[in-house]
Amino acid sequence: MIRCYLGLGANLNEPYQQLQTCLETLKQHPDITLTGYSSFYRSKPVGPQDQPDYVNAVACIETDLQPLDLLDALQAIENGQGRVRLRRWGERTLDIDILLVEDQRIDSERLTVPHVEMTNRLFVMLPLAELAPALMLADGNRVQQHAERLADQDELVIMGRPDI
Ligand code: ROI
């Protein structure tokens, strides 16, 4: 089994519920084992500011799926929850990003892992630090170090952590 971390985000159509439903779907998925998930956070949009705040969280899963098959499975979940994406860097219903696949590097047309922007985004690093603070990333820094470095640039508000 391969361990993967997923970034979850939404800012349209009941975003908190979108993330909760996503985690329930991951938990029930025949090819995926949900092994952990962070608190839900409210975050200011990165990108155009004339859009609602986001709800963000990170999930940890284990799977035997190949990365591109996992991507298909996750896109099916996004589409099943009525995927809407209005513009680049803009508002969207559920977005599921593959952040890490063990310590693999993947560079294909559809998928780049580690996710290129993850270490620049507090809305990824702070929830990830809840699950894996000591995890060493490819740049030689731990998740917790990134979260601390980014913490003064941005503000995230904990919303809670639903039971799944
Ligand atoms: N901003 C925040 N705060 N959270 C996100 O999940 C998010 N996702 C995006 C962009 C548009 C970059 N901004 C975001 O894709």
JSON list of C-alpha atoms and ligand atoms in Angstrom, two decimals:
[
{"chain": "A", "resi": 1, "resn": "MET", "atom": "CA", "xyz": [0.00, 0.00, 0.00]},
{"chain": "A", "resi": 2, "resn": "ILE", "atom": "CA", "xyz": [1.15, 3.48, -0.88]},
{"chain": "A", "resi": 3, "resn": "ARG", "atom": "CA", "xyz": [0.54, 6.38, 1.50]},
{"chain": "A", "resi": 4, "resn": "CYS", "atom": "CA", "xyz": [-0.66, 9.62, -0.06]},
{"chain": "A", "resi": 5, "resn": "TYR", "atom": "CA", "xyz": [-1.58, 13.02, 1.29]},
{"chain": "A", "resi": 6, "resn": "LEU", "atom": "CA", "xyz": [-4.44, 14.89, -0.37]},
{"chain": "A", "resi": 7, "resn": "GLY", "atom": "CA", "xyz": [-5.25, 18.59, -0.17]},
{"chain": "A", "resi": 8, "resn": "LEU", "atom": "CA", "xyz": [-8.98, 19.38, -0.06]},
{"chain": "A", "resi": 9, "resn": "GLY", "atom": "CA", "xyz": [-10.46, 22.79, -0.78]},
{"chain": "A", "resi": 10, "resn": "ALA", "atom": "CA", "xyz": [-13.81, 24.34, -1.66]},
{"chain": "A", "resi": 11, "resn": "ASN", "atom": "CA", "xyz": [-15.42, 27.78, -1.59]},
{"chain": "A", "resi": 12, "resn": "LEU", "atom": "CA", "xyz": [-18.76, 27.28, -3.31]},
{"chain": "A", "resi": 13, "resn": "ASN", "atom": "CA", "xyz": [-21.99, 25.45, -2.46]},
{"chain": "A", "resi": 14, "resn": "GLU", "atom": "CA", "xyz": [-21.58, 24.72, 1.26]},
{"chain": "A", "resi": 15, "resn": "PRO", "atom": "CA", "xyz": [-17.82, 24.19, 1.28]},
{"chain": "A", "resi": 16, "resn": "TYR", "atom": "CA", "xyz": [-17.66, 22.66, 4.77]},
{"chain": "A", "resi": 17, "resn": "GLN", "atom": "CA", "xyz": [-20.24, 20.07, 3.71]},
{"chain": "A", "resi": 18, "resn": "GLN", "atom": "CA", "xyz": [-18.34, 19.49, 0.45]},
{"chain": "A", "resi": 19, "resn": "LEU", "atom": "CA", "xyz": [-15.22, 18.48, 2.38]},
{"chain": "A", "resi": 20, "resn": "GLN", "atom": "CA", "xyz": [-17.17, 16.36, 4.84]},
{"chain": "A", "resi": 21, "resn": "THR", "atom": "CA", "xyz": [-18.91, 14.49, 2.02]},
{"chain": "A", "resi": 22, "resn": "CYS", "atom": "CA", "xyz": [-15.57, 14.02, 0.26]},
{"chain": "A", "resi": 23, "resn": "LEU", "atom": "CA", "xyz": [-14.05, 12.38, 3.36]},
{"chain": "A", "resi": 24, "resn": "GLU", "atom": "CA", "xyz": [-17.09, 10.12, 3.73]},
{"chain": "A", "resi": 25, "resn": "THR", "atom": "CA", "xyz": [-16.73, 9.09, 0.08]},
{"chain": "A", "resi": 26, "resn": "LEU", "atom": "CA", "xyz": [-12.99, 8.43, 0.50]},
{"chain": "A", "resi": 27, "resn": "LYS", "atom": "CA", "xyz": [-13.76, 6.32, 3.58]},
{"chain": "A", "resi": 28, "resn": "GLN", "atom": "CA", "xyz": [-16.21, 4.17, 1.64]},
{"chain": "A", "resi": 29, "resn": "HIS", "atom": "CA", "xyz": [-14.13, 3.87, -1.52]},
{"chain": "A", "resi": 30, "resn": "PRO", "atom": "CA", "xyz": [-13.27, 0.22, -2.30]},
{"chain": "A", "resi": 31, "resn": "ASP", "atom": "CA", "xyz": [-9.70, 1.02, -3.43]},
{"chain": "A", "resi": 32, "resn": "ILE", "atom": "CA", "xyz": [-8.84, 3.63, -0.79]},
{"chain": "A", "resi": 33, "resn": "THR", "atom": "CA", "xyz": [-8.28, 3.47, 2.97]},
{"chain": "A", "resi": 34, "resn": "LEU", "atom": "CA", "xyz": [-8.75, 6.77, 4.78]},
{"chain": "A", "resi": 35, "resn": "THR", "atom": "CA", "xyz": [-6.17, 6.73, 7.57]},
{"chain": "A", "resi": 36, "resn": "GLY", "atom": "CA", "xyz": [-6.42, 10.31, 8.82]},
{"chain": "A", "resi": 37, "resn": "TYR", "atom": "CA", "xyz": [-7.67, 13.81, 8.23]},
{"chain": "A", "resi": 38, "resn": "SER", "atom": "CA", "xyz": [-6.99, 17.24, 9.67]},
{"chain": "A", "resi": 39, "resn": "SER", "atom": "CA", "xyz": [-9.24, 19.87, 11.15]},
{"chain": "A", "resi": 40, "resn": "PHE", "atom": "CA", "xyz": [-11.15, 22.04, 8.71]},
{"chain": "A", "resi": 41, "resn": "TYR", "atom": "CA", "xyz": [-9.79, 25.57, 8.30]},
{"chain": "A", "resi": 42, "resn": "ARG", "atom": "CA", "xyz": [-11.24, 28.74, 6.86]},
{"chain": "A", "resi": 43, "resn": "SER", "atom": "CA", "xyz": [-8.69, 30.54, 4.67]},
{"chain": "A", "resi": 44, "resn": "LYS", "atom": "CA", "xyz": [-8.56, 33.72, 2.61]},
{"chain": "A", "resi": 45, "resn": "PRO", "atom": "CA", "xyz": [-8.41, 33.04, -1.13]},
{"chain": "A", "resi": 46, "resn": "VAL", "atom": "CA", "xyz": [-5.03, 32.81, -2.78]},
{"chain": "A", "resi": 47, "resn": "GLY", "atom": "CA", "xyz": [-5.70, 34.42, -6.16]},
{"chain": "A", "resi": 48, "resn": "PRO", "atom": "CA", "xyz": [-8.48, 36.91, -6.92]},
{"chain": "A", "resi": 49, "resn": "GLN", "atom": "CA", "xyz": [-9.87, 38.37, -3.69]},
{"chain": "A", "resi": 50, "resn": "ASP", "atom": "CA", "xyz": [-13.41, 38.83, -5.03]},
{"chain": "A", "resi": 51, "resn": "GLN", "atom": "CA", "xyz": [-14.39, 35.28, -4.16]},
{"chain": "A", "resi": 52, "resn": "PRO", "atom": "CA", "xyz": [-15.57, 33.61, -0.94]},
{"chain": "A", "resi": 53, "resn": "ASP", "atom": "CA", "xyz": [-13.18, 32.30, 1.70]},
{"chain": "A", "resi": 54, "resn": "TYR", "atom": "CA", "xyz": [-12.17, 28.67, 1.31]},
{"chain": "A", "resi": 55, "resn": "VAL", "atom": "CA", "xyz": [-12.52, 25.69, 3.57]},
{"chain": "A", "resi": 56, "resn": "ASN", "atom": "CA", "xyz": [-9.34, 23.59, 3.49]},
{"chain": "A", "resi": 57, "resn": "ALA", "atom": "CA", "xyz": [-8.19, 20.32, 5.01]},
{"chain": "A", "resi": 58, "resn": "VAL", "atom": "CA", "xyz": [-5.70, 17.53, 4.34]},
{"chain": "A", "resi": 59, "resn": "ALA", "atom": "CA", "xyz": [-6.44, 13.81, 4.22]},
{"chain": "A", "resi": 60, "resn": "CYS", "atom": "CA", "xyz": [-4.07, 10.86, 4.51]},
{"chain": "A", "resi": 61, "resn": "ILE", "atom": "CA", "xyz": [-4.95, 7.74, 2.54]},
{"chain": "A", "resi": 62, "resn": "GLU", "atom": "CA", "xyz": [-3.45, 4.39, 1.62]},
{"chain": "A", "resi": 63, "resn": "THR", "atom": "CA", "xyz": [-4.08, 2.78, -1.73]},
{"chain": "A", "resi": 64, "resn": "ASP", "atom": "CA", "xyz": [-2.80, 0.21, -4.19]},
{"chain": "A", "resi": 65, "resn": "LEU", "atom": "CA", "xyz": [-3.97, 2.36, -7.10]},
{"chain": "A", "resi": 66, "resn": "GLN", "atom": "CA", "xyz": [-1.36, 3.68, -9.47]},
{"chain": "A", "resi": 67, "resn": "PRO", "atom": "CA", "xyz": [-1.10, 7.48, -9.20]},
{"chain": "A", "resi": 68, "resn": "LEU", "atom": "CA", "xyz": [-2.96, 8.18, -12.45]},
{"chain": "A", "resi": 69, "resn": "ASP", "atom": "CA", "xyz": [-5.70, 5.73, -11.46]},
{"chain": "A", "resi": 70, "resn": "LEU", "atom": "CA", "xyz": [-5.90, 7.49, -8.10]},
{"chain": "A", "resi": 71, "resn": "LEU", "atom": "CA", "xyz": [-6.20, 10.80, -9.97]},
{"chain": "A", "resi": 72, "resn": "ASP", "atom": "CA", "xyz": [-9.09, 9.33, -11.99]},
{"chain": "A", "resi": 73, "resn": "ALA", "atom": "CA", "xyz": [-10.78, 8.14, -8.80]},
{"chain": "A", "resi": 74, "resn": "LEU", "atom": "CA", "xyz": [-10.40, 11.58, -7.17]},
{"chain": "A", "resi": 75, "resn": "GLN", "atom": "CA", "xyz": [-11.67, 13.41, -10.25]},
{"chain": "A", "resi": 76, "resn": "ALA", "atom": "CA", "xyz": [-14.69, 11.10, -10.25]},
{"chain": "A", "resi": 77, "resn": "ILE", "atom": "CA", "xyz": [-15.36, 12.19, -6.64]},
{"chain": "A", "resi": 78, "resn": "GLU", "atom": "CA", "xyz": [-15.02, 15.86, -7.62]},
{"chain": "A", "resi": 79, "resn": "ASN", "atom": "CA", "xyz": [-17.38, 15.38, -10.54]},
{"chain": "A", "resi": 80, "resn": "GLY", "atom": "CA", "xyz": [-19.79, 13.34, -8.42]},
{"chain": "A", "resi": 81, "resn": "GLN", "atom": "CA", "xyz": [-20.08, 16.30, -6.06]},
{"chain": "A", "resi": 82, "resn": "GLY", "atom": "CA", "xyz": [-21.03, 18.58, -8.94]},
{"chain": "A", "resi": 83, "resn": "ARG", "atom": "CA", "xyz": [-17.64, 19.98, -9.83]},
{"chain": "A", "resi": 84, "resn": "VAL", "atom": "CA", "xyz": [-17.88, 23.65, -10.74]},
{"chain": "A", "resi": 85, "resn": "ARG", "atom": "CA", "xyz": [-14.86, 25.79, -11.55]},
{"chain": "A", "resi": 86, "resn": "LEU", "atom": "CA", "xyz": [-15.62, 29.26, -12.82]},
{"chain": "A", "resi": 87, "resn": "ARG", "atom": "CA", "xyz": [-12.18, 30.67, -13.71]},
{"chain": "A", "resi": 88, "resn": "ARG", "atom": "CA", "xyz": [-8.47, 30.05, -13.25]},
{"chain": "A", "resi": 89, "resn": "TRP", "atom": "CA", "xyz": [-7.47, 30.81, -9.63]},
{"chain": "A", "resi": 90, "resn": "GLY", "atom": "CA", "xyz": [-11.16, 31.31, -9.00]},
{"chain": "A", "resi": 91, "resn": "GLU", "atom": "CA", "xyz": [-13.97, 29.88, -6.99]},
{"chain": "A", "resi": 92, "resn": "ARG", "atom": "CA", "xyz": [-14.76, 26.19, -7.13]},
{"chain": "A", "resi": 93, "resn": "THR", "atom": "CA", "xyz": [-16.64, 23.42, -5.50]},
{"chain": "A", "resi": 94, "resn": "LEU", "atom": "CA", "xyz": [-14.59, 20.52, -4.23]},
{"chain": "A", "resi": 95, "resn": "ASP", "atom": "CA", "xyz": [-10.96, 20.44, -5.37]},
{"chain": "A", "resi": 96, "resn": "ILE", "atom": "CA", "xyz": [-8.83, 17.42, -4.43]},
{"chain": "A", "resi": 97, "resn": "ASP", "atom": "CA", "xyz": [-5.07, 17.77, -5.01]},
{"chain": "A", "resi": 98, "resn": "ILE", "atom": "CA", "xyz": [-2.61, 14.92, -4.74]},
{"chain": "A", "resi": 99, "resn": "LEU", "atom": "CA", "xyz": [0.14, 16.48, -2.60]},
{"chain": "A", "resi": 100, "resn": "LEU", "atom": "CA", "xyz": [2.48, 13.56, -1.92]},
{"chain": "A", "resi": 101, "resn": "VAL", "atom": "CA", "xyz": [2.71, 9.93, -3.01]},
{"chain": "A", "resi": 102, "resn": "GLU", "atom": "CA", "xyz": [5.16, 8.41, -0.51]},
{"chain": "A", "resi": 103, "resn": "ASP", "atom": "CA", "xyz": [8.44, 10.01, -1.60]},
{"chain": "A", "resi": 104, "resn": "GLN", "atom": "CA", "xyz": [7.83, 9.55, -5.31]},
{"chain": "A", "resi": 105, "resn": "ARG", "atom": "CA", "xyz": [8.42, 12.21, -7.92]},
{"chain": "A", "resi": 106, "resn": "ILE", "atom": "CA", "xyz": [5.91, 12.17, -10.74]},
{"chain": "A", "resi": 107, "resn": "ASP", "atom": "CA", "xyz": [6.16, 14.42, -13.79]},
{"chain": "A", "resi": 108, "resn": "SER", "atom": "CA", "xyz": [3.49, 13.58, -16.29]},
{"chain": "A", "resi": 109, "resn": "GLU", "atom": "CA", "xyz": [1.14, 15.68, -18.35]},
{"chain": "A", "resi": 110, "resn": "ARG", "atom": "CA", "xyz": [-1.75, 15.17, -15.93]},
{"chain": "A", "resi": 111, "resn": "LEU", "atom": "CA", "xyz": [0.05, 14.99, -12.62]},
{"chain": "A", "resi": 112, "resn": "THR", "atom": "CA", "xyz": [3.02, 16.59, -10.89]},
{"chain": "A", "resi": 113, "resn": "VAL", "atom": "CA", "xyz": [3.99, 15.22, -7.46]},
{"chain": "A", "resi": 114, "resn": "PRO", "atom": "CA", "xyz": [4.99, 16.65, -5.03]},
{"chain": "A", "resi": 115, "resn": "HIS", "atom": "CA", "xyz": [2.37, 19.30, -5.75]},
{"chain": "A", "resi": 116, "resn": "VAL", "atom": "CA", "xyz": [4.37, 22.30, -7.00]},
{"chain": "A", "resi": 117, "resn": "GLU", "atom": "CA", "xyz": [2.72, 24.98, -4.86]},
{"chain": "A", "resi": 118, "resn": "MET", "atom": "CA", "xyz": [2.22, 23.02, -1.64]},
{"chain": "A", "resi": 119, "resn": "THR", "atom": "CA", "xyz": [5.14, 24.46, 0.33]},
{"chain": "A", "resi": 120, "resn": "ASN", "atom": "CA", "xyz": [4.01, 28.02, -0.52]},
{"chain": "A", "resi": 121, "resn": "ARG", "atom": "CA", "xyz": [0.54, 27.60, 0.91]},
{"chain": "A", "resi": 122, "resn": "LEU", "atom": "CA", "xyz": [-0.30, 27.78, 4.57]},
{"chain": "A", "resi": 123, "resn": "PHE", "atom": "CA", "xyz": [-3.74, 26.32, 3.81]},
{"chain": "A", "resi": 124, "resn": "VAL", "atom": "CA", "xyz": [-1.89, 23.12, 2.86]},
{"chain": "A", "resi": 125, "resn": "MET", "atom": "CA", "xyz": [1.06, 23.16, 5.30]},
{"chain": "A", "resi": 126, "resn": "LEU", "atom": "CA", "xyz": [-0.91, 23.91, 8.47]},
{"chain": "A", "resi": 127, "resn": "PRO", "atom": "CA", "xyz": [-3.41, 21.04, 8.12]},
{"chain": "A", "resi": 128, "resn": "LEU", "atom": "CA", "xyz": [-0.62, 18.75, 6.90]},
{"chain": "A", "resi": 129, "resn": "ALA", "atom": "CA", "xyz": [1.40, 19.69, 9.99]},
{"chain": "A", "resi": 130, "resn": "GLU", "atom": "CA", "xyz": [-1.47, 18.36, 12.13]},
{"chain": "A", "resi": 131, "resn": "LEU", "atom": "CA", "xyz": [-1.05, 14.95, 10.53]},
{"chain": "A", "resi": 132, "resn": "ALA", "atom": "CA", "xyz": [2.68, 14.77, 9.83]},
{"chain": "A", "resi": 133, "resn": "PRO", "atom": "CA", "xyz": [4.70, 17.61, 11.40]},
{"chain": "A", "resi": 134, "resn": "ALA", "atom": "CA", "xyz": [8.02, 15.77, 11.19]},
{"chain": "A", "resi": 135, "resn": "LEU", "atom": "CA", "xyz": [7.57, 14.62, 7.61]},
{"chain": "A", "resi": 136, "resn": "MET", "atom": "CA", "xyz": [10.67, 15.61, 5.62]},
{"chain": "A", "resi": 137, "resn": "LEU", "atom": "CA", "xyz": [9.95, 17.08, 2.20]},
{"chain": "A", "resi": 138, "resn": "ALA", "atom": "CA", "xyz": [12.14, 16.93, -0.89]},
{"chain": "A", "resi": 139, "resn": "ASP", "atom": "CA", "xyz": [13.63, 20.37, -0.14]},
{"chain": "A", "resi": 140, "resn": "GLY", "atom": "CA", "xyz": [15.09, 19.08, 3.14]},
{"chain": "A", "resi": 141, "resn": "ASN", "atom": "CA", "xyz": [12.65, 20.94, 5.37]},
{"chain": "A", "resi": 142, "resn": "ARG", "atom": "CA", "xyz": [10.03, 19.41, 7.61]},
{"chain": "A", "resi": 143, "resn": "VAL", "atom": "CA", "xyz": [6.34, 20.18, 7.23]},
{"chain": "A", "resi": 144, "resn": "GLN", "atom": "CA", "xyz": [6.32, 21.93, 10.61]},
{"chain": "A", "resi": 145, "resn": "GLN", "atom": "CA", "xyz": [9.13, 24.26, 9.52]},
{"chain": "A", "resi": 146, "resn": "HIS", "atom": "CA", "xyz": [7.18, 25.26, 6.42]},
{"chain": "A", "resi": 147, "resn": "ALA", "atom": "CA", "xyz": [4.04, 25.85, 8.47]},
{"chain": "A", "resi": 148, "resn": "GLU", "atom": "CA", "xyz": [5.95, 28.10, 10.90]},
{"chain": "A", "resi": 149, "resn": "ARG", "atom": "CA", "xyz": [7.64, 30.02, 8.07]},
{"chain": "A", "resi": 150, "resn": "LEU", "atom": "CA", "xyz": [4.30, 30.69, 6.36]},
{"chain": "A", "resi": 151, "resn": "ALA", "atom": "CA", "xyz": [2.31, 31.38, 9.52]},
{"chain": "A", "resi": 152, "resn": "ASP", "atom": "CA", "xyz": [3.02, 35.13, 9.67]},
{"chain": "A", "resi": 153, "resn": "GLN", "atom": "CA", "xyz": [2.05, 35.69, 6.01]},
{"chain": "A", "resi": 154, "resn": "ASP", "atom": "CA", "xyz": [-1.47, 34.46, 6.37]},
{"chain": "A", "resi": 155, "resn": "GLU", "atom": "CA", "xyz": [-4.17, 33.55, 8.82]},
{"chain": "A", "resi": 156, "resn": "LEU", "atom": "CA", "xyz": [-6.19, 30.38, 9.01]},
{"chain": "A", "resi": 157, "resn": "VAL", "atom": "CA", "xyz": [-9.13, 29.88, 11.35]},
{"chain": "A", "resi": 158, "resn": "ILE", "atom": "CA", "xyz": [-9.94, 26.42, 12.67]},
{"chain": "A", "resi": 159, "resn": "MET", "atom": "CA", "xyz": [-13.59, 25.61, 11.99]},
{"chain": "A", "resi": 160, "resn": "GLY", "atom": "CA", "xyz": [-13.77, 22.17, 13.60]},
{"chain": "A", "resi": 161, "resn": "ARG", "atom": "CA", "xyz": [-13.26, 18.57, 12.75]},
{"chain": "A", "resi": 162, "resn": "PRO", "atom": "CA", "xyz": [-16.39, 16.58, 11.91]},
{"chain": "A", "resi": 163, "resn": "ASP", "atom": "CA", "xyz": [-16.69, 12.90, 12.77]},
{"chain": "A", "resi": 164, "resn": "ILE", "atom": "CA", "xyz": [-16.56, 10.89, 9.58]},
{"chain": "B", "resi": 1, "resn": "ROI", "atom": "N1", "xyz": [-7.07, 29.64, -1.87]},
{"chain": "B", "resi": 1, "resn": "ROI", "atom": "C1", "xyz": [-7.34, 29.04, -0.70]},
{"chain": "B", "resi": 1, "resn": "ROI", "atom": "N2", "xyz": [-7.34, 29.76, 0.42]},
{"chain": "B", "resi": 1, "resn": "ROI", "atom": "N3", "xyz": [-7.62, 27.71, -0.62]},
{"chain": "B", "resi": 1, "resn": "ROI", "atom": "C2", "xyz": [-7.63, 26.92, -1.72]},
{"chain": "B", "resi": 1, "resn": "ROI", "atom": "O1", "xyz": [-7.90, 25.70, -1.64]},
{"chain": "B", "resi": 1, "resn": "ROI", "atom": "C3", "xyz": [-7.34, 27.52, -2.97]},
{"chain": "B", "resi": 1, "resn": "ROI", "atom": "N4", "xyz": [-7.31, 26.80, -4.12]},
{"chain": "B", "resi": 1, "resn": "ROI", "atom": "C4", "xyz": [-6.98, 27.32, -5.28]},
{"chain": "B", "resi": 1, "resn": "ROI", "atom": "C5", "xyz": [-6.63, 28.78, -5.42]},
{"chain": "B", "resi": 1, "resn": "ROI", "atom": "C6", "xyz": [-7.54, 29.41, -6.46]},
{"chain": "B", "resi": 1, "resn": "ROI", "atom": "C7", "xyz": [-5.18, 28.88, -5.86]},
{"chain": "B", "resi": 1, "resn": "ROI", "atom": "N5", "xyz": [-6.77, 29.52, -4.18]},
{"chain": "B", "resi": 1, "resn": "ROI", "atom": "C8", "xyz": [-7.06, 28.90, -3.00]},
{"chain": "B", "resi": 1, "resn": "ROI", "atom": "O2", "xyz": [-6.92, 26.55, -6.35]}
]
